[in-house]
Coordinates of C-alpha atoms in Angstrom, one line a residue:
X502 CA 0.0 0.0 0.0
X503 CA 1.3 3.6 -1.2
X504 CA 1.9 6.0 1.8
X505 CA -0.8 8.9 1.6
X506 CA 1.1 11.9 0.2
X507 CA 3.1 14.3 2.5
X508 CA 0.9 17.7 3.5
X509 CA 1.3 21.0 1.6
X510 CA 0.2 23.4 4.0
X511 CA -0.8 26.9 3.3
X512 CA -1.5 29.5 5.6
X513 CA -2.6 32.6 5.1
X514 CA -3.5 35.2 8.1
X515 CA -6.3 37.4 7.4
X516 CA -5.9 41.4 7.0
X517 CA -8.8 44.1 7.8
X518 CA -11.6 43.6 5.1
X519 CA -10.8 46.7 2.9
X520 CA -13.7 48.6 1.2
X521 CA -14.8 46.6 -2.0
X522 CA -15.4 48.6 -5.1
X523 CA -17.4 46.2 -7.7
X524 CA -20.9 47.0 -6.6
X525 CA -21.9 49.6 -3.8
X526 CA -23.8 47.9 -1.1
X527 CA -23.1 44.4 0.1
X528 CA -19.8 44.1 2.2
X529 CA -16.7 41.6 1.9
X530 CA -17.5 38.4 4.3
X531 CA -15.4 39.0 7.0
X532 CA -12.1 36.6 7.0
X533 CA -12.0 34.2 10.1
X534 CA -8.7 35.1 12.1
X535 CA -5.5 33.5 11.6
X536 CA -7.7 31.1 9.8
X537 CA -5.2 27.4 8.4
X538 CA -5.8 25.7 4.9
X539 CA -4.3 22.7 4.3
X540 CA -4.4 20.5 1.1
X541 CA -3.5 17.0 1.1
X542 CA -1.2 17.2 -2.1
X543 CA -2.6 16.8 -5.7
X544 CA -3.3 13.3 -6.8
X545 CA -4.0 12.1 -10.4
X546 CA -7.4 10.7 -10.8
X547 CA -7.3 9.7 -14.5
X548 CA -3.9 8.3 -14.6
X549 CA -4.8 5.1 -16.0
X550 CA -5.8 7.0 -19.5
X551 CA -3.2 10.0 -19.3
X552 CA -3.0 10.5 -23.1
X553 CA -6.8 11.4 -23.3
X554 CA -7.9 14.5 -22.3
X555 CA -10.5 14.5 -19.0
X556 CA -12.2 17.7 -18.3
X557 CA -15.5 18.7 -17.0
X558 CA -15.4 16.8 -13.5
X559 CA -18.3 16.4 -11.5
X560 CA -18.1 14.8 -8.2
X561 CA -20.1 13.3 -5.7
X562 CA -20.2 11.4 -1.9
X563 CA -21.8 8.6 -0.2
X564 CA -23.9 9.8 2.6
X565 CA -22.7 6.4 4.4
X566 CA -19.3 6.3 3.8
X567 CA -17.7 9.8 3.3
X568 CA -14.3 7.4 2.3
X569 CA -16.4 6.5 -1.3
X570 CA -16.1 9.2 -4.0
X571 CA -17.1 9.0 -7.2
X572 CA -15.9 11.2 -10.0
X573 CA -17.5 11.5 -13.8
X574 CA -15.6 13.4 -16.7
X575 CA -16.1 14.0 -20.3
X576 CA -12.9 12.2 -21.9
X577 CA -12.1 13.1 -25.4
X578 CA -11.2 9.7 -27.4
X579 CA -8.6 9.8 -30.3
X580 CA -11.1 10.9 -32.9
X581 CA -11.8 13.6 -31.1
X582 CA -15.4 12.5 -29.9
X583 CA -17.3 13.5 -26.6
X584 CA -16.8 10.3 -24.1
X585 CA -18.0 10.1 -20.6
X586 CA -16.2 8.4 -17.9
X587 CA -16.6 7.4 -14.1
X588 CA -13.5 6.8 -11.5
X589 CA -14.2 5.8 -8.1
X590 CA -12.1 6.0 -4.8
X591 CA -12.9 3.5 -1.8
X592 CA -10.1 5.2 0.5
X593 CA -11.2 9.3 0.3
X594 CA -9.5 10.4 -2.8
X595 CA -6.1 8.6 -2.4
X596 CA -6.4 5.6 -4.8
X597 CA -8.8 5.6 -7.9
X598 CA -10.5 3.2 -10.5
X599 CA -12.4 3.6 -13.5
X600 CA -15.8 1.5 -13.4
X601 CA -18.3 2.7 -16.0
X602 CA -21.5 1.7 -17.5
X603 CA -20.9 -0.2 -21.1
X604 CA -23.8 1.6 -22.2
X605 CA -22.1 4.5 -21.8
X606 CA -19.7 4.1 -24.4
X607 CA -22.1 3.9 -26.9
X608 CA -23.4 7.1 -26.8
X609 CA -21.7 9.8 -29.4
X610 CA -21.4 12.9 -28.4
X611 CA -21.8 12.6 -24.8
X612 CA -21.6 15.6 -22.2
X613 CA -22.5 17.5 -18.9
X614 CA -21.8 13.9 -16.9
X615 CA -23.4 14.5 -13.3
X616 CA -23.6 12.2 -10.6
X617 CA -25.3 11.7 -7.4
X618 CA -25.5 9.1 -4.3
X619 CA -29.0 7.9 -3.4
X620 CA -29.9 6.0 -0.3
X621 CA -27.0 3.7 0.5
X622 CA -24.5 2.6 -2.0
X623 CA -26.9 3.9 -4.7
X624 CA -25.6 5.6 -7.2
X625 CA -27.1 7.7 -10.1
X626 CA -25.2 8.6 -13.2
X627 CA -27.0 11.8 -15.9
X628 CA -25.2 12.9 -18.9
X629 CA -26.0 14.5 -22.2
X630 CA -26.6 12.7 -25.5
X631 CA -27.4 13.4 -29.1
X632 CA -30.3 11.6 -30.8
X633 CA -31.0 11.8 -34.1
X634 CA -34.5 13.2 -35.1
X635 CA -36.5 13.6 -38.6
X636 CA -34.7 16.7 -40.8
X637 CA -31.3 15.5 -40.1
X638 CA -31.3 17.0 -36.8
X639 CA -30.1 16.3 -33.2
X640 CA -31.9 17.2 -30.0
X641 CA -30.3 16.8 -26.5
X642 CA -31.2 14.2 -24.3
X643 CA -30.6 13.2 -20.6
X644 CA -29.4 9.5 -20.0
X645 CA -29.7 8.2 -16.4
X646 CA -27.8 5.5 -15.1
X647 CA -28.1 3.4 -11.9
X648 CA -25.4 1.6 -9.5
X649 CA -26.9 -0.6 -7.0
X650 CA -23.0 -0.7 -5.3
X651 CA -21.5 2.6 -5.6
X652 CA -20.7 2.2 -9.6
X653 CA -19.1 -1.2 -8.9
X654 CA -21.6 -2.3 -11.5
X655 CA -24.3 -0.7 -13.4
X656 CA -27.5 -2.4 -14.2
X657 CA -30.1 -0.3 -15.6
X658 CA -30.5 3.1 -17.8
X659 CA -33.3 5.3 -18.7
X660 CA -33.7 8.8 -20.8
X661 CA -35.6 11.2 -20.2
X662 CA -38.7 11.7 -22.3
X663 CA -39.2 14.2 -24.2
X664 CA -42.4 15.8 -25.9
X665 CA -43.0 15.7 -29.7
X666 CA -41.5 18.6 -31.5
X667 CA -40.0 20.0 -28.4
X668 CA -36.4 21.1 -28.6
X669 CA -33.5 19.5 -26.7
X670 CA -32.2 19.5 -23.4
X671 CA -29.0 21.5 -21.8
X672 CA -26.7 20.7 -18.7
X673 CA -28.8 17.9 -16.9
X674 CA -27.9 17.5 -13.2
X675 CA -29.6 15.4 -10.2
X676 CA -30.8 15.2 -6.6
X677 CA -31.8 12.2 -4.8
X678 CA -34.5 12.0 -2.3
X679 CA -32.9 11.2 1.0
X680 CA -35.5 12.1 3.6
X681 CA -37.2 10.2 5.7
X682 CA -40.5 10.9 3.8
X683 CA -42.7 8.6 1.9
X684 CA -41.0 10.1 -1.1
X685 CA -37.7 9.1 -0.2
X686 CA -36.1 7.4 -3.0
X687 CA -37.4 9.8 -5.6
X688 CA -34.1 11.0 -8.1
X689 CA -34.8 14.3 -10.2
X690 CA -33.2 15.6 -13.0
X691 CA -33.5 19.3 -13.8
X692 CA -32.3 21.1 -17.1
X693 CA -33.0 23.7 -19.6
X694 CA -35.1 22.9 -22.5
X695 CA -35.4 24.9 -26.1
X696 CA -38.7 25.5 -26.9
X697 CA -40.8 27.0 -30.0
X698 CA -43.0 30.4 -28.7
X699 CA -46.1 31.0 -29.7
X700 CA -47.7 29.7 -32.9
X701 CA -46.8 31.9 -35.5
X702 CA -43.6 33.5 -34.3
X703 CA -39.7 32.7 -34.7
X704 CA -40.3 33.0 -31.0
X705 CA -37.4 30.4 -29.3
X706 CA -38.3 29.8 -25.6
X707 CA -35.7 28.5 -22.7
X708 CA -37.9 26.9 -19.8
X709 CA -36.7 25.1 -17.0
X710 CA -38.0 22.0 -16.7
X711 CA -38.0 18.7 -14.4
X712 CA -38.4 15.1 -14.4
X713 CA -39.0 12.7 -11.1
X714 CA -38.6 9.1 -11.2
X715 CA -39.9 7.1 -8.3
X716 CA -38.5 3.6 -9.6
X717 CA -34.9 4.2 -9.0
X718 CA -34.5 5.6 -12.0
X719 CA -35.7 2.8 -14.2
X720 CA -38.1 5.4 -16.0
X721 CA -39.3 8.9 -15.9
X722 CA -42.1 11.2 -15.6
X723 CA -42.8 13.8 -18.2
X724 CA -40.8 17.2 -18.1
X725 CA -42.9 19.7 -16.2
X726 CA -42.0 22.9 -17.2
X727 CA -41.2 26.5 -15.0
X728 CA -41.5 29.2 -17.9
X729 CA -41.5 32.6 -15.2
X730 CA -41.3 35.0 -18.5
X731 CA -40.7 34.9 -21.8
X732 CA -36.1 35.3 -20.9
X733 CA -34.0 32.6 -21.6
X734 CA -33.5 31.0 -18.4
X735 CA -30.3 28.6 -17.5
X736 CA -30.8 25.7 -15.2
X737 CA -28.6 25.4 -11.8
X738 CA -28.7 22.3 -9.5
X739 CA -31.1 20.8 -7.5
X740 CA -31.3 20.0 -3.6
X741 CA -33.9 18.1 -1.6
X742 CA -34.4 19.3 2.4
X743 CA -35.1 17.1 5.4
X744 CA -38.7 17.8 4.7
X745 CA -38.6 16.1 1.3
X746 CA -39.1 19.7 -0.1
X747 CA -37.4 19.9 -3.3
X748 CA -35.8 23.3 -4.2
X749 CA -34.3 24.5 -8.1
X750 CA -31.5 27.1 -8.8
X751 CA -31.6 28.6 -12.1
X752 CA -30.9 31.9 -14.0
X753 CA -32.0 34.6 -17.0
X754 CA -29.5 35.5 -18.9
X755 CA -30.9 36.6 -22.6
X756 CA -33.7 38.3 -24.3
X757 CA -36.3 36.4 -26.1
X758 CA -33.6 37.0 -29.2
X759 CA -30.6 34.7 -28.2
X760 CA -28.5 36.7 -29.6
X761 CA -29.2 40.1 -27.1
X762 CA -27.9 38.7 -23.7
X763 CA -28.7 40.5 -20.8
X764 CA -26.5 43.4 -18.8
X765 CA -27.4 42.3 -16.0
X766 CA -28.8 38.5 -14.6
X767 CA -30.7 37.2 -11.8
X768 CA -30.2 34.2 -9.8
X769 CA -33.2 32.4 -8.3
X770 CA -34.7 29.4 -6.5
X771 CA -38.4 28.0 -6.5
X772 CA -39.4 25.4 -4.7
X773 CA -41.7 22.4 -5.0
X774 CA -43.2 21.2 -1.9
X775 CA -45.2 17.8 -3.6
X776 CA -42.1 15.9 -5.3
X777 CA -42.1 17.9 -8.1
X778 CA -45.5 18.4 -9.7
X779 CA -46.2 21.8 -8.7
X780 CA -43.6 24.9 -8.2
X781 CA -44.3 28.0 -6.0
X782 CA -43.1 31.7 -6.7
X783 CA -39.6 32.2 -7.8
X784 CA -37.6 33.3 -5.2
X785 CA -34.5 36.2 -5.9
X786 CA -31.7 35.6 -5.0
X787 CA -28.9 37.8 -6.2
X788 CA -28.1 40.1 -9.7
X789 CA -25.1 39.5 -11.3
X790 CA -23.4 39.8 -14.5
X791 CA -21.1 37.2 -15.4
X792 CA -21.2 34.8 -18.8
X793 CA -19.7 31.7 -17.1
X794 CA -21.8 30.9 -14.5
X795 CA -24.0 27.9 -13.8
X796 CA -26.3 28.6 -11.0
X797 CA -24.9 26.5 -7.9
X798 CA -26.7 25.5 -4.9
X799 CA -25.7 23.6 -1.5
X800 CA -27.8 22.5 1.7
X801 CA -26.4 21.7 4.7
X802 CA -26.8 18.3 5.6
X803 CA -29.5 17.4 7.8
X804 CA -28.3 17.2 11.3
X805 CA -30.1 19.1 13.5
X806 CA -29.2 22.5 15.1
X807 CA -29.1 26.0 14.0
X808 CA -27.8 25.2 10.3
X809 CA -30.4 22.2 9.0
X810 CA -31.1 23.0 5.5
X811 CA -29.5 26.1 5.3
X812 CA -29.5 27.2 1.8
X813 CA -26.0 28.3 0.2
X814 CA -25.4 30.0 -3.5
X815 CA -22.7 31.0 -4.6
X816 CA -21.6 33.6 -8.1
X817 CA -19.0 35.4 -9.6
X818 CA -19.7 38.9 -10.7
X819 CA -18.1 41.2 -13.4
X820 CA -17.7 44.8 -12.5
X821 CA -16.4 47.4 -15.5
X822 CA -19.1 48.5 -18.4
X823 CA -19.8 45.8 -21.7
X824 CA -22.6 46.6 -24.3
X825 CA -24.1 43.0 -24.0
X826 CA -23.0 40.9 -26.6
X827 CA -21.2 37.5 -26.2
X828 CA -18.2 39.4 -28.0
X829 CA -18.4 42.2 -26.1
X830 CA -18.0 40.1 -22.5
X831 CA -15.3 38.0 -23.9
X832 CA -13.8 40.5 -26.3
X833 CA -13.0 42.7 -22.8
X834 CA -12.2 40.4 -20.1
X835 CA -8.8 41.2 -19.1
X836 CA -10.3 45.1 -18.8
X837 CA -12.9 43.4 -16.3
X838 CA -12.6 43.1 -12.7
X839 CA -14.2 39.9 -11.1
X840 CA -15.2 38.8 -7.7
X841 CA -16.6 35.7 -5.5
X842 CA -19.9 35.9 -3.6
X843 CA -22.3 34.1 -1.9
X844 CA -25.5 34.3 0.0
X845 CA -27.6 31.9 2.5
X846 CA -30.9 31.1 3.1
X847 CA -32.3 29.6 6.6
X848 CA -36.5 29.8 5.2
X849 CA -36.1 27.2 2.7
X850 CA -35.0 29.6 -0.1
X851 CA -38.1 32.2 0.7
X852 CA -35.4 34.5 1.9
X853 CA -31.8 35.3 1.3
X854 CA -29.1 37.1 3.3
X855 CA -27.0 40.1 2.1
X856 CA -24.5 38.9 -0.6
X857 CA -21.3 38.7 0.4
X858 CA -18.0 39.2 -1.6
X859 CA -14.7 36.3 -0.9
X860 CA -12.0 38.2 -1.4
X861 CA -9.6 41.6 -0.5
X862 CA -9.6 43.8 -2.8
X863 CA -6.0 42.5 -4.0
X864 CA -8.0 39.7 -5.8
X865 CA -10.6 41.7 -7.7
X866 CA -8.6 42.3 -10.7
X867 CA -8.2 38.5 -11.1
X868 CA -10.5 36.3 -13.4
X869 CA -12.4 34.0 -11.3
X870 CA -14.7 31.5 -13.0
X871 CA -17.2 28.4 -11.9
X872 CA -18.1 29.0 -8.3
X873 CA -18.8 25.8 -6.5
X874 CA -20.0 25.7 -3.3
X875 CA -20.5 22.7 -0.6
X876 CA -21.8 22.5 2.8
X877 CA -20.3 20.2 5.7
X878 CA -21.9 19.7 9.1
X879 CA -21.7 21.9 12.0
X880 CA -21.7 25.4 10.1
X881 CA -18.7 24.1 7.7
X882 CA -18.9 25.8 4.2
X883 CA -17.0 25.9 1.3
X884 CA -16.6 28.1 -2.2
X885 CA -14.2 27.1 -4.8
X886 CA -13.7 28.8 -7.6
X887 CA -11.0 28.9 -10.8
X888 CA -9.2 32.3 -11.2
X889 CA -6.9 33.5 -13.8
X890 CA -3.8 35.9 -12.3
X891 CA -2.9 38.9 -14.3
X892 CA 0.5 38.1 -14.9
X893 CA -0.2 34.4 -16.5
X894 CA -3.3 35.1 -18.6
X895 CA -2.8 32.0 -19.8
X896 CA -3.0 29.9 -16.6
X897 CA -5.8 28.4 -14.2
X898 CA -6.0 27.4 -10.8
X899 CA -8.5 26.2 -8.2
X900 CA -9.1 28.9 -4.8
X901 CA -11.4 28.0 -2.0
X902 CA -12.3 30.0 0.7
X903 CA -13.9 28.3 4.2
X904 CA -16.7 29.2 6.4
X905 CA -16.9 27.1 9.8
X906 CA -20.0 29.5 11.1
X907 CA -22.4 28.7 8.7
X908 CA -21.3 31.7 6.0
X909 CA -20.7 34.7 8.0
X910 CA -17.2 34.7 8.1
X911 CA -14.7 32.7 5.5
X912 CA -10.9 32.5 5.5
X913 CA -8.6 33.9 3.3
X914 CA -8.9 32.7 -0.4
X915 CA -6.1 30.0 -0.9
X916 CA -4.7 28.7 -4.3
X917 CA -5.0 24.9 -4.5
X918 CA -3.2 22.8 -6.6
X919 CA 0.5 22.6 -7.2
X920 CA 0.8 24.0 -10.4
X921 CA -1.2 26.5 -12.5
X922 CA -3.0 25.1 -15.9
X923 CA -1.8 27.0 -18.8
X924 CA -3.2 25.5 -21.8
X925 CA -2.9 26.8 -25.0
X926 CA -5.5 27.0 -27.7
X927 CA -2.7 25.0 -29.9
X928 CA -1.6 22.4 -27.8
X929 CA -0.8 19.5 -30.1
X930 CA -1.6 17.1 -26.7
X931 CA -5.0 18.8 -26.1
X932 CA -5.9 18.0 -29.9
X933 CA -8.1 14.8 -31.1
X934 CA -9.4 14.8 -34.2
X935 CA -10.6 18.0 -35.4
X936 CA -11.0 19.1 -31.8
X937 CA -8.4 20.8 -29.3
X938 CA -10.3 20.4 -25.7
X939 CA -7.9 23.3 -24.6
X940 CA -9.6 25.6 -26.8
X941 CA -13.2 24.7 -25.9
X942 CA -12.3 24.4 -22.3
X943 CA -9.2 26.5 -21.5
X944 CA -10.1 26.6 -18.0
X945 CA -11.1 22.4 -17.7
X946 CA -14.7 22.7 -18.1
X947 CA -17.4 24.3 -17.2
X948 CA -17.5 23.0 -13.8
X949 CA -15.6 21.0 -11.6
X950 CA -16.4 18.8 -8.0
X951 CA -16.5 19.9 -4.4
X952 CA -18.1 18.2 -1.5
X953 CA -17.9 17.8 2.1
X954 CA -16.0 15.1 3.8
X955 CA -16.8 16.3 7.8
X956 CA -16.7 19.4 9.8
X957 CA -14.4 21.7 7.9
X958 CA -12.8 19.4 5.3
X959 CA -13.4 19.4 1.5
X960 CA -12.2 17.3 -1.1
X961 CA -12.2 19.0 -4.6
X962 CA -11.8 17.9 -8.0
X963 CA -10.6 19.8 -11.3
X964 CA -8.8 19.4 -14.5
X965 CA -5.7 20.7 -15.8
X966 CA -3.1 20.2 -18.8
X967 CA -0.1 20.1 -16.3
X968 CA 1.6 16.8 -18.0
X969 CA 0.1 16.9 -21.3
X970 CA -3.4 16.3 -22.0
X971 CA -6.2 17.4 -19.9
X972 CA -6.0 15.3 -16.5
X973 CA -8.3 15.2 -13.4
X974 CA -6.3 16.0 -10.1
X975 CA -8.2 16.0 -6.7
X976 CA -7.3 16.5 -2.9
X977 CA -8.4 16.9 0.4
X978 CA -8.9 20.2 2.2
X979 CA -9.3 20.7 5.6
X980 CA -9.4 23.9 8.2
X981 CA -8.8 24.1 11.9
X982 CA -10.5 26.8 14.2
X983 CA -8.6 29.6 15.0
X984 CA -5.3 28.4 12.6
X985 CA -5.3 25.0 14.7
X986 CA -4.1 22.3 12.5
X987 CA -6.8 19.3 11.2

């Protein structure tokens, strides 16, 4: 047995929250004193294929045994074709093996993998697929796979139906029922849908919609459909409370024109309180103005006390003037200064607190992209995020930032990882095919994996070009009250 690798410490020592400057109003979160990060050292999750580029990483946790993670990944095969994958650790993150569906090789084109523990050692597999339809074609659709044994094997798979002549489906993720309700059990997938408008019109709709299966995912219902206005609207991820209450994160982001996105966004929740079939009133959240995001949302798990089923979102935010174009936003980054936030709920989502900035005003000229955050017991929160430094434009890395009293104070932000990711658009390694991953993804995705392993430890997953091709690296985070060591 390998020894687990040696601890790269960092500690950083908070300063005075200075004044910050990107929207008047909310306040930086004040940093927890002398706060101590530690990271277990980087580990190589995809090894075993380390000339195919891995990016995209989603991760998730057994609710039973906190040592079982399970990672999924797009993996780009020689041709240059959309793969998905699945790696699983018994032993927290040190050691790794790939166990995936067959199935799932057989799909082209596939995407957005997402996966999520049920009851158990269940374990639920959604990603995004390509089927052909009549005109030559292709609409979106979400595959669902099921583990009885934590991904050990993989014995059933169902898609999520869709209605004739409706358009595809975009960035599928899941929740699992784990309440002690009679719904427990139920797994939801929630996703954006393109839509034709009215009758008549070139009208192009972008609802959110969700599906419930209550057959461990052996089939599901029909989409039902949360259409607040007539903006095109970008689906988040889902989370079920101790109550069975299901709750939805999503976004607008464009006019009913594609092509006109807006100045300014708004995050939101809604929840359902009857598994599903019915939604109350969107709830605000936050505005916001940043072209990366996908809407994020965490719950604190449900053990009693003052922090059951506290809400937590988090964003990144652009401050500086654009004209609202996609060219515009990307066209003028560097000019653009960027920041972390993130708001709780303790009403079930009805009601959020002030949004709060991560960072000293030393970071806010950086480029920070893909918030993630995840909620431990006891008040323990994390946000991660990957930021771009000034003087590398070129390279990536993970930051996190801690919270062990429930998101009213974080520590310091602290790089993780250790090297930066500096692809290149170029990179004869990154290039399959006709397709070059580190120009589509020059940042490893569109998202990347963070979860809770206890009070005030993390494990986190990303991707990065450091040895070649795309790879996914993961460790273990941990803080200590008060700077103590964990």
């Amino acid at each position: 047995m390998r020894r687990l690798p040696a601890v790269r410490q960092v500690v950083l020592h908070a300063a005075t929250a200075a004044s910050l400057c990107l929207i008047s109003g909310p306040t930086p979160a004040r940093a927890q004193a002398h706060s101590q990060v530690r990271s277990s050292g980087d580990v190589q999750i995809s090894r075993d294929r380390p000339d195919l580029p891995h990016v995209e990483p989603h991760l998730a946790i057994s609710p039973d045994d906190p040592m079982q993670l399970v990672v999924a990944s797009i993996v780009i095969d020689r041709q240059g074709r959309w793969r998905c994958s699945v790696i699983i650790s018994h032993d927290g993150g040190t050691h790794w093996d790939r166990s995936e569906p067959n199935a799932l090789q057989e799909l082209d084109d596939c995407a957005d993998p997402w996966v999520a523990f049920g009851s158990g050692k269940e374990l639920y597999l959604s990603v995004l697929n390509g089927d052909a339809v009549p005109g030559g074609r292709r609409r979106n659709r979400a595959h669902v796979f099921r583990s009885p044994d934590g991904g050990t094997t993989w014995i059933s798979e169902a898609v999520v139906p869709l209605s004739e002549g409706d358009g595809g489906l975009d960035n599928p993720t899941l929740a699992v029922d784990r309440s002690d309700t009679d719904a427990s059990g139920t797994v939801y997938v929630l996703a954006s849908q393109f839509v034709r408008g009215e009758p008549g019109t070139a009208e192009r709709l972008h609802p959110i919609v969700v599906s419930a299966s209550s057959d461990s995912a052996r089939t599901f219902g029909a989409l039902r459909s949360i259409q607040p206005g007539n903006l095109g609207h970008q689906s988040g991820t889902p989370v079920v409370l101790a109550d069975g209450n299901l709750v939805l994160s999503f976004y607008d982001y464009a006019a009913p024109d594609p092509s006109r996105l807006l100045r300014s966004r708004r995050l939101w929740v809604v929840r359902s309180v009857d598994g599903g079939g019915t939604f109350g009133l969107p709830r605000f959240v936050a505005e916001f103005s940043d072209f990366w995001l996908f809407a994020n949302l965490a719950v604190a798990p449900d053990e009693g006390g003052v922090y059951r089923d506290r809400l937590y979102s988090s964003w990144t935010n652009f401050g500086g003037q654009w004209t609202g174009s996609t060219a515009d936003v990307i066209g003028s980054v560097n000019d653009l200064q960027v920041g972390v936030w993130v708001s709780y709920s303790a009403d079930q989502g009805r009601t959020w607190s002030r949004p709060r900035a991560i960072a000293d005003s030393a970071r806010w000229a950086n480029d920070a992209r893909h918030p993630a955050v995840s909620a431990g017991p006891e008040g323990s929160v994390a946000v991660a995020w990957m930021e771009r430094s000034p003087e590398q434009p070129r390279c990536f890395r993970p930051w996190i930032s801690i919270s062990l009293n429930g998101g009213d104070e974080f520590s310091p932000p602290a790089p993780v990882g250790n090297t930066p990711s500096c692809p290149t658009s170029i990179d004869a390694a990154n290039t399959k095919g006709r397709f070059n991953a580190a120009a589509r993804w020059p940042d490893g995705g569109d998202y990347f994996g963070l979860v809770a392993t206890g009070k005030g430890t993390f494990y986190l997953v990303w991707s990065d070009p450091r040895t070649g091709p795309f790879q996914v690296w993961g460790t273990s985070i941990s803080i200590g009250p008060n700077g103590s060591p964990r």
